[in-house]
Amino acid sequence: MQLNRRRGNGRKVKAGVAALVCALFVIAFIVVRPVSERISRLTGETSRDPDDRVDLEQPVRLKVVYPDEQIFMEKYGKSFMLRYPNVSFEVLTAVPGDPGIPLAESGSIKKMLNQQRPDVLLLNQESLGYLAAKNQLAALDSWIVRDRFDLQAFDSKVTDRLRQLGGGLLYGLAPEIERMGLFYNRDLFRSEGFAFPVSRMSWYDVLQTAARFQAEGGDGERIFGLSVYPRSTPGSLISLVAATLDLRMIDPVSRGLTLQAAGWRDVWTTVIGGYKNGYLAWETLPARNLFLEGKVAMSVQPFTFLSKLRESGGVSFDWDVVTEPVNPGSPDQSATFQIPMIYAVYAGSPSAKVAWELVKHINSPEIADQQIRDNREVPLLSRKQQLLERLRSSGVKADIDCFYELKPGASVSAPKDGVPAAFRSVFAGMMDGEAAQVLEGRKTVAEALQAMERQGGEALLHSRTEGR
């Protein structure tokens, strides 16, 4: 467009620009200010000064909940103190008299808040939701807006889940998540002429594929179709399949075990059949992993298994990974999605500004780089693109994007069954014992489930009593 150089037209242009600037200023005042005010009203922080920064001259001692003081200082504390030399830390590892780490049980968290009043809390999903509903946490939204903290760098499924737990607000940030994938040995599939696994397979399809591997390897050892994490035993596999199908362990009315329902019976029958027919690997030696030895075609493992595949130059076979098996009724959902460690600011903290700076530091791109660089087992970071780019640049060719493909499933998002964590490990061992008796022909599946319901119910009651 040609500019008109005549003076009269120049004045008109200037007047028009001035009017446009005024109009934009009015729009910004009308639109932007109410948005920031709405965030302030939601978070209850209407008096927070957006320029309110940490005073570097004022000594601050932050109380932080973390499982181990030395690990905390190495991972986060020392680097934070380089930026804020006026800050020192008191790391709270457990409630006095309580051997447990207070991040799993809401009761332990409540006890710690009353006794020690920490500034930064380390929570799981259940505890975050509990404390957010009790107004015990500081909402982070206005700080995020003020500091232009880039939430877009995080996997949206993680922040969506955290907002869901907070009733629409962010009360915590999580640098890492956990989720499983289906790793497979491409060489074994090629040698048999079978099609490679694909993402979003059902457990039925995975087990049918596993059943095709019932041959001996070149060294005379058996080749299995499938193994699972953490120990490849019937109890672990039954638990995974049941979680995917959203089978409930606890009756909501009686609060007792309910294992004789048709769904549980079908899972047990299918899994036990796989072990009987020899295509499911039962690994009895904890130090041995048959998939890494090239003896298993597929294995359901967490993201950190990727590091084992790359250790000491990597395994001798070609491999890849797809999403974990899914429920055909909800093929976009993950049954293993977990946010194990969420960092939050206690609402009653006298040093809330500094506490937020620490939460921000723990979730920063610099710390994410450190996690990738220094960890023997690289965790699945919430900063999705940063992790993918770094691993690809280091030579990883597998389809690791699949670990970010699924969203939290119903069994993950729903409240827990009310099953104490200690009981779950006892119960898995109990399942392995009953499965062995079925395989040996000493019990039927129906008899095993009946025994599990009775014995497991007694153990559950004991765990609840001990947890009071």
Coordinates of C-alpha atoms in Angstrom, one line a residue:
M1 CA 0.0 0.0 0.0
Q2 CA 1.4 3.4 -1.0
L3 CA 1.6 6.0 1.8
N4 CA 0.0 9.4 1.0
R5 CA 2.5 12.1 1.7
R6 CA 0.1 14.9 1.8
R7 CA -0.1 16.6 5.2
G8 CA -3.9 16.5 5.5
N9 CA -4.0 12.8 5.0
G10 CA -1.1 12.3 7.3
R11 CA -3.0 13.9 10.1
K12 CA -6.0 11.6 9.4
V13 CA -3.7 8.6 9.6
K14 CA -2.2 9.7 12.9
A15 CA -5.7 10.3 14.3
G16 CA -6.8 6.9 13.2
V17 CA -3.8 5.2 14.7
A18 CA -4.4 7.0 18.0
A19 CA -8.0 6.0 18.1
L20 CA -7.1 2.4 17.4
V21 CA -4.5 2.4 20.2
C22 CA -7.1 3.8 22.6
A23 CA -9.7 1.2 21.5
L24 CA -7.2 -1.6 22.1
F25 CA -6.3 -0.2 25.5
V26 CA -9.9 -0.2 26.5
I27 CA -10.4 -3.7 25.2
A28 CA -7.4 -4.9 27.1
F29 CA -8.6 -3.2 30.3
I30 CA -12.1 -4.7 29.9
V31 CA -11.0 -8.3 28.9
V32 CA -7.6 -9.0 30.5
R33 CA -8.3 -7.4 33.9
P34 CA -11.5 -9.5 34.5
V35 CA -9.5 -12.7 33.6
S36 CA -6.8 -11.9 36.1
E37 CA -9.4 -10.9 38.7
R38 CA -11.3 -14.1 38.1
I39 CA -8.2 -16.2 38.7
S40 CA -7.5 -14.1 41.9
R41 CA -11.1 -14.7 43.1
L42 CA -10.9 -18.4 42.5
T43 CA -7.5 -18.8 44.3
G44 CA -8.5 -16.5 47.1
E45 CA -5.4 -14.3 46.5
T46 CA -7.0 -10.9 45.5
S47 CA -4.3 -9.0 47.4
R48 CA -1.3 -10.7 45.8
D49 CA 1.0 -8.1 44.2
P50 CA 2.1 -9.4 40.7
D51 CA 5.5 -7.9 41.3
D52 CA 5.9 -9.5 44.7
R53 CA 9.2 -11.2 44.5
V54 CA 11.5 -13.1 46.8
D55 CA 13.7 -10.9 49.0
L56 CA 17.2 -12.3 48.6
E57 CA 18.3 -10.5 51.7
Q58 CA 15.8 -12.2 54.0
P59 CA 17.0 -15.6 55.3
V60 CA 14.3 -18.3 54.7
R61 CA 14.3 -21.9 56.0
L62 CA 11.9 -24.0 53.9
K63 CA 10.4 -27.2 55.3
V64 CA 10.1 -29.7 52.5
V65 CA 8.5 -33.2 52.5
Y66 CA 10.7 -35.6 50.6
P67 CA 11.7 -39.3 51.1
D68 CA 15.4 -38.7 51.5
E69 CA 17.3 -35.6 52.4
Q70 CA 20.5 -36.4 50.6
I71 CA 18.7 -37.2 47.3
F72 CA 16.6 -34.1 47.6
M73 CA 19.7 -31.9 48.0
E74 CA 21.4 -33.5 45.1
K75 CA 18.4 -33.4 42.8
Y76 CA 17.0 -30.0 43.7
G77 CA 18.3 -28.3 46.8
K78 CA 21.9 -27.4 45.9
S79 CA 21.0 -26.0 42.5
F80 CA 18.1 -24.0 44.1
M81 CA 20.5 -22.5 46.7
L82 CA 22.8 -21.3 43.9
R83 CA 20.0 -19.0 42.8
Y84 CA 18.6 -18.3 46.3
P85 CA 21.6 -18.3 48.7
N86 CA 19.4 -17.0 51.4
V87 CA 17.4 -20.2 51.5
S88 CA 18.2 -23.3 53.6
F89 CA 16.2 -26.5 53.9
E90 CA 14.7 -28.8 56.5
V91 CA 13.7 -32.0 54.8
L92 CA 10.9 -33.9 56.5
T93 CA 11.1 -37.6 55.7
A94 CA 8.5 -39.0 58.1
V95 CA 6.1 -38.2 60.8
P96 CA 7.7 -38.7 64.3
G97 CA 7.0 -42.2 65.4
D98 CA 5.7 -43.2 62.0
P99 CA 8.1 -45.2 59.8
G100 CA 6.1 -44.4 56.6
I101 CA 6.8 -41.6 54.1
P102 CA 3.8 -39.2 54.4
L103 CA 2.9 -38.9 50.7
A104 CA 0.7 -41.9 50.3
E105 CA -1.9 -41.8 53.0
S106 CA -4.0 -38.7 53.6
G107 CA -4.0 -39.4 57.4
S108 CA -0.2 -39.2 57.6
I109 CA -0.3 -36.0 55.6
K110 CA -2.8 -34.5 58.0
K111 CA -0.7 -35.5 61.0
M112 CA 2.4 -33.9 59.5
L113 CA 0.6 -30.6 58.7
N114 CA -0.5 -30.4 62.3
Q115 CA 2.8 -31.3 63.8
Q116 CA 5.5 -29.8 61.5
R117 CA 3.7 -27.4 59.1
P118 CA 5.8 -27.9 56.0
D119 CA 6.1 -25.4 53.2
V120 CA 6.4 -27.7 50.2
L121 CA 4.5 -31.0 50.1
L122 CA 5.2 -34.1 48.1
L123 CA 1.8 -35.8 47.4
N124 CA 0.2 -38.5 45.3
Q125 CA -3.0 -38.0 43.5
E126 CA -5.3 -39.1 46.3
S127 CA -3.6 -36.8 48.8
L128 CA -3.6 -33.9 46.4
G129 CA -7.4 -34.2 45.9
Y130 CA -8.0 -34.6 49.6
L131 CA -6.0 -31.6 50.7
A132 CA -7.3 -29.4 47.8
A133 CA -10.9 -30.1 48.9
K134 CA -9.9 -29.1 52.5
N135 CA -8.4 -25.8 51.3
Q136 CA -5.0 -26.9 52.6
L137 CA -3.1 -26.1 49.4
A138 CA -2.2 -22.8 47.7
A139 CA -3.5 -22.6 44.1
L140 CA -0.7 -22.0 41.7
D141 CA -2.6 -20.4 38.9
S142 CA -1.9 -16.7 39.6
W143 CA 1.8 -17.4 40.1
I144 CA 1.9 -19.3 36.8
V145 CA 0.3 -16.3 35.0
R146 CA 2.6 -13.8 36.8
D147 CA 5.8 -15.7 35.9
R148 CA 4.6 -16.8 32.5
F149 CA 5.4 -20.4 33.5
D150 CA 5.1 -22.4 30.3
L151 CA 2.5 -25.1 31.0
Q152 CA 2.3 -25.8 27.2
A153 CA 5.6 -27.6 27.6
F154 CA 3.9 -30.2 29.8
D155 CA 1.8 -33.1 28.5
S156 CA -1.7 -31.8 28.6
K157 CA -3.0 -35.1 30.0
V158 CA -0.9 -34.5 33.1
T159 CA -2.1 -30.9 33.7
D160 CA -5.7 -31.9 32.9
R161 CA -5.6 -34.6 35.5
L162 CA -4.1 -32.2 38.1
R163 CA -6.8 -29.7 37.4
Q164 CA -9.4 -32.4 37.7
L165 CA -8.1 -33.2 41.1
G166 CA -8.1 -29.6 42.1
G167 CA -11.7 -28.8 40.9
G168 CA -10.4 -26.8 38.0
L169 CA -7.4 -25.1 39.6
L170 CA -3.8 -26.2 39.7
Y171 CA -2.7 -27.0 43.3
G172 CA 0.4 -28.9 42.3
L173 CA 2.9 -29.7 39.5
A174 CA 4.5 -33.0 38.6
P175 CA 7.8 -33.4 36.8
E176 CA 7.3 -37.1 36.1
I177 CA 4.6 -39.6 35.4
E178 CA 4.4 -43.4 35.1
R179 CA 2.8 -45.5 32.4
M180 CA 3.5 -48.8 30.8
G181 CA 4.0 -49.9 27.2
L182 CA 4.1 -53.1 25.3
F183 CA 7.7 -53.7 24.3
Y184 CA 8.3 -56.4 21.6
N185 CA 11.2 -58.2 20.0
R186 CA 11.0 -57.4 16.3
D187 CA 13.5 -60.2 15.4
L188 CA 11.3 -62.9 16.9
F189 CA 8.3 -61.7 15.1
R190 CA 10.2 -61.5 11.8
S191 CA 11.6 -65.0 12.2
E192 CA 8.1 -66.4 12.7
G193 CA 6.6 -64.2 9.9
F194 CA 4.0 -62.7 12.3
A195 CA 2.7 -59.1 12.1
F196 CA 4.2 -56.7 14.6
P197 CA 2.0 -55.6 17.5
V198 CA 0.2 -52.2 17.2
S199 CA -1.0 -49.6 19.7
R200 CA -4.3 -50.0 21.5
M201 CA -4.5 -53.8 21.2
S202 CA -6.9 -55.5 23.6
W203 CA -5.7 -58.0 26.1
Y204 CA -7.5 -60.7 24.1
D205 CA -5.5 -59.7 21.0
V206 CA -2.2 -59.6 23.0
L207 CA -2.8 -63.0 24.5
Q208 CA -3.8 -64.5 21.2
T209 CA -0.6 -63.2 19.7
A210 CA 1.4 -64.5 22.6
A211 CA -0.1 -67.9 22.1
R212 CA 1.5 -68.2 18.7
F213 CA 4.9 -68.3 20.3
Q214 CA 5.3 -71.9 21.6
A215 CA 8.6 -73.0 20.1
E216 CA 12.1 -73.5 21.2
G217 CA 14.9 -71.0 20.5
G218 CA 18.2 -71.8 18.7
D219 CA 19.8 -72.8 22.0
G220 CA 17.0 -75.2 23.0
E221 CA 15.4 -72.8 25.5
R222 CA 11.7 -72.1 25.2
I223 CA 10.5 -68.8 23.5
F224 CA 7.6 -67.3 25.4
G225 CA 5.0 -65.0 24.0
L226 CA 4.6 -62.6 26.9
S227 CA 6.0 -61.4 30.3
V228 CA 4.8 -58.6 32.5
Y229 CA 6.1 -56.1 35.1
P230 CA 7.0 -56.1 38.0
R231 CA 7.4 -59.9 38.3
S232 CA 6.2 -62.1 35.5
T233 CA 3.8 -64.2 37.6
P234 CA 0.1 -64.9 37.4
G235 CA -0.7 -62.4 40.1
S236 CA 1.0 -59.5 38.3
L237 CA -0.7 -60.4 34.9
I238 CA -4.2 -60.9 36.5
S239 CA -3.9 -57.5 38.3
L240 CA -2.9 -55.7 35.0
V241 CA -5.8 -57.3 33.0
A242 CA -8.3 -56.6 35.8
A243 CA -7.2 -52.9 36.0
T244 CA -7.6 -52.5 32.2
L245 CA -11.1 -54.0 32.4
D246 CA -11.9 -51.8 35.4
L247 CA -12.7 -54.8 37.6
R248 CA -13.3 -53.8 41.2
M249 CA -11.7 -55.7 44.0
I250 CA -13.9 -54.3 46.7
D251 CA -17.7 -54.4 47.1
P252 CA -18.9 -50.8 47.7
V253 CA -21.5 -51.9 50.2
S254 CA -19.9 -54.6 52.2
R255 CA -16.3 -53.2 51.6
G256 CA -15.2 -56.8 51.4
L257 CA -13.4 -58.6 48.5
T258 CA -15.6 -59.5 45.6
L259 CA -13.6 -62.0 43.4
Q260 CA -16.2 -64.5 42.4
A261 CA -17.9 -62.2 39.9
A262 CA -17.9 -63.4 36.2
G263 CA -15.3 -60.8 35.2
W264 CA -12.7 -62.0 37.6
R265 CA -13.5 -65.6 36.9
D266 CA -13.0 -65.0 33.1
V267 CA -9.6 -63.3 33.7
W268 CA -8.4 -66.0 35.9
T269 CA -9.4 -68.8 33.5
T270 CA -7.7 -67.0 30.5
V271 CA -4.5 -66.2 32.3
I272 CA -4.2 -69.7 34.0
G273 CA -4.8 -71.2 30.6
G274 CA -1.9 -69.2 29.1
Y275 CA 0.5 -70.5 31.8
K276 CA -0.7 -74.1 31.4
N277 CA -0.1 -73.9 27.6
G278 CA 3.4 -72.5 28.1
Y279 CA 3.2 -69.2 26.3
L280 CA 3.2 -66.9 29.4
A281 CA 6.6 -66.5 31.1
W282 CA 6.6 -67.2 34.9
E283 CA 9.9 -65.6 36.1
T284 CA 10.9 -66.9 39.5
L285 CA 14.4 -65.3 39.6
P286 CA 14.1 -61.5 40.3
A287 CA 17.5 -60.7 38.8
R288 CA 16.6 -62.4 35.5
N289 CA 14.6 -60.8 32.7
L290 CA 13.8 -63.2 29.9
F291 CA 12.8 -60.4 27.5
L292 CA 16.3 -58.8 27.8
E293 CA 17.7 -62.3 27.0
G294 CA 15.7 -62.5 23.8
K295 CA 13.5 -65.3 25.2
V296 CA 10.2 -63.4 25.2
A297 CA 8.4 -61.9 22.2
M298 CA 6.5 -59.2 24.1
S299 CA 6.7 -57.6 27.6
V300 CA 4.5 -55.1 29.4
Q301 CA 6.9 -52.8 31.1
P302 CA 7.2 -49.2 32.4
F303 CA 8.9 -46.4 30.5
T304 CA 12.1 -46.8 32.6
F305 CA 12.6 -50.2 31.0
L306 CA 13.8 -48.3 28.0
S307 CA 17.1 -47.6 29.9
K308 CA 17.6 -51.3 30.6
L309 CA 17.3 -52.0 26.9
R310 CA 20.1 -49.4 26.2
E311 CA 22.5 -50.3 29.0
S312 CA 26.0 -51.4 28.0
G313 CA 25.4 -50.9 24.3
G314 CA 21.9 -52.3 24.3
V315 CA 20.5 -55.7 23.6
S316 CA 21.4 -57.9 20.7
F317 CA 18.0 -57.8 19.0
D318 CA 15.8 -55.2 17.3
W319 CA 13.0 -54.0 19.4
D320 CA 10.1 -51.4 19.5
V321 CA 7.2 -50.4 21.7
V322 CA 3.5 -49.7 21.4
T323 CA 0.9 -48.6 23.9
E324 CA -0.1 -50.9 26.7
P325 CA -3.1 -53.1 26.1
V326 CA -6.5 -51.3 26.4
N327 CA -10.1 -51.9 27.1
P328 CA -11.9 -52.1 23.7
G329 CA -14.7 -50.0 25.3
S330 CA -12.3 -47.2 26.1
P331 CA -9.4 -47.6 23.7
D332 CA -8.0 -44.1 24.4
Q333 CA -7.5 -44.7 28.1
S334 CA -4.5 -46.1 30.1
A335 CA -5.0 -48.3 33.2
T336 CA -1.5 -47.8 34.4
F337 CA -1.2 -44.0 34.2
Q338 CA 0.1 -42.6 37.5
I339 CA 1.4 -39.3 38.8
P340 CA 3.5 -40.6 41.7
M341 CA 5.0 -37.3 43.0
I342 CA 3.2 -34.0 42.9
Y343 CA 4.8 -30.9 44.5
A344 CA 2.4 -28.4 46.2
V345 CA 2.6 -25.4 48.4
Y346 CA 0.9 -25.6 51.8
A347 CA -1.7 -22.9 52.2
G348 CA -0.5 -22.1 55.7
S349 CA 3.1 -21.6 54.7
P350 CA 4.7 -18.4 56.0
S351 CA 7.2 -18.6 53.0
A352 CA 4.7 -19.3 50.2
K353 CA 6.5 -17.1 47.7
V354 CA 9.8 -19.1 48.2
A355 CA 7.9 -22.4 48.3
W356 CA 6.4 -21.6 44.8
E357 CA 9.9 -20.8 43.5
L358 CA 11.1 -24.2 44.6
V359 CA 8.1 -26.0 43.0
K360 CA 8.8 -24.0 39.8
H361 CA 12.5 -25.0 40.0
I362 CA 11.7 -28.7 40.4
N363 CA 9.5 -28.5 37.3
S364 CA 11.9 -26.4 35.2
P365 CA 13.4 -27.4 31.9
E366 CA 16.9 -27.3 33.5
I367 CA 15.9 -29.9 36.1
A368 CA 14.3 -32.0 33.3
D369 CA 17.6 -31.9 31.4
Q370 CA 19.4 -33.0 34.5
Q371 CA 17.0 -35.9 35.0
I372 CA 17.7 -37.1 31.4
R373 CA 21.4 -36.6 31.7
D374 CA 22.1 -38.0 35.2
N375 CA 19.6 -40.7 35.8
R376 CA 20.6 -44.3 35.1
E377 CA 16.9 -45.0 34.5
V378 CA 15.4 -42.0 32.6
P379 CA 11.9 -41.2 34.0
L380 CA 8.9 -40.4 31.8
L381 CA 8.9 -36.7 32.1
S382 CA 5.8 -34.5 32.0
R383 CA 7.8 -32.2 29.7
K384 CA 7.0 -34.4 26.7
Q385 CA 8.7 -32.7 23.8
Q386 CA 11.9 -32.1 25.7
L387 CA 12.2 -35.8 26.6
L388 CA 11.4 -37.0 23.1
E389 CA 13.9 -34.7 21.4
R390 CA 16.7 -35.6 23.8
L391 CA 16.2 -39.3 23.4
R392 CA 15.8 -39.2 19.6
S393 CA 19.0 -37.1 19.4
S394 CA 20.7 -39.9 21.5
G395 CA 19.8 -42.5 18.9
V396 CA 16.5 -44.0 20.2
K397 CA 14.5 -45.0 17.1
A398 CA 11.6 -46.7 18.9
D399 CA 8.1 -45.2 18.9
I400 CA 8.3 -43.8 22.4
D401 CA 5.6 -41.2 21.6
C402 CA 3.2 -44.0 22.4
F403 CA 3.8 -43.4 26.1
Y404 CA 2.0 -40.1 25.8
E405 CA -0.8 -41.4 23.6
L406 CA -3.4 -42.5 26.2
K407 CA -5.2 -40.5 28.8
P408 CA -5.9 -41.6 32.4
G409 CA -8.5 -44.4 32.5
A410 CA -11.6 -44.7 34.7
S411 CA -9.8 -46.9 37.2
V412 CA -7.0 -44.3 37.5
S413 CA -9.3 -41.3 37.8
A414 CA -11.9 -42.8 40.2
P415 CA -11.4 -42.8 43.9
K416 CA -9.4 -45.8 45.2
D417 CA -11.1 -48.9 46.5
G418 CA -10.1 -48.2 50.0
V419 CA -7.4 -50.9 49.8
P420 CA -4.3 -50.1 51.9
A421 CA -1.1 -50.1 49.8
A422 CA 0.5 -52.8 52.1
F423 CA -2.4 -55.2 51.4
R424 CA -1.9 -55.0 47.6
S425 CA 1.6 -56.5 47.7
V426 CA 0.3 -59.3 50.1
F427 CA -2.6 -59.9 47.8
A428 CA -0.4 -60.3 44.7
G429 CA 1.6 -63.0 46.5
M430 CA -1.6 -64.7 47.6
M431 CA -2.8 -64.8 43.9
D432 CA 0.5 -66.4 42.8
G433 CA 0.1 -69.1 45.5
E434 CA -3.5 -69.9 44.5
A435 CA -2.6 -69.9 40.8
A436 CA 0.2 -72.5 41.5
Q437 CA -2.3 -74.8 43.1
V438 CA -4.6 -74.5 40.1
L439 CA -1.8 -75.2 37.7
E440 CA -0.8 -78.3 39.7
G441 CA -4.4 -79.5 39.5
R442 CA -5.0 -79.3 43.3
K443 CA -7.7 -76.6 42.9
T444 CA -10.1 -75.4 40.3
V445 CA -10.3 -71.7 39.4
A446 CA -13.6 -71.4 41.3
E447 CA -12.1 -72.9 44.4
A448 CA -9.0 -70.6 44.2
L449 CA -11.2 -67.5 44.0
Q450 CA -13.3 -68.7 46.9
A451 CA -10.2 -69.2 49.0
M452 CA -8.8 -65.8 47.9
E453 CA -12.0 -64.0 48.8
R454 CA -12.0 -65.6 52.3
Q455 CA -8.3 -65.4 53.1
G456 CA -7.9 -62.0 51.4
G457 CA -10.8 -60.6 53.2
E458 CA -9.2 -61.5 56.6
A459 CA -5.9 -59.9 55.5
L460 CA -7.7 -56.8 54.2
L461 CA -9.5 -56.4 57.6
H462 CA -6.2 -56.7 59.4
S463 CA -4.5 -54.1 57.1
R464 CA -7.3 -51.7 57.7
T465 CA -7.1 -52.2 61.5
E466 CA -3.3 -51.8 61.4
G467 CA -3.7 -48.6 59.4
R468 CA -5.8 -46.8 61.9

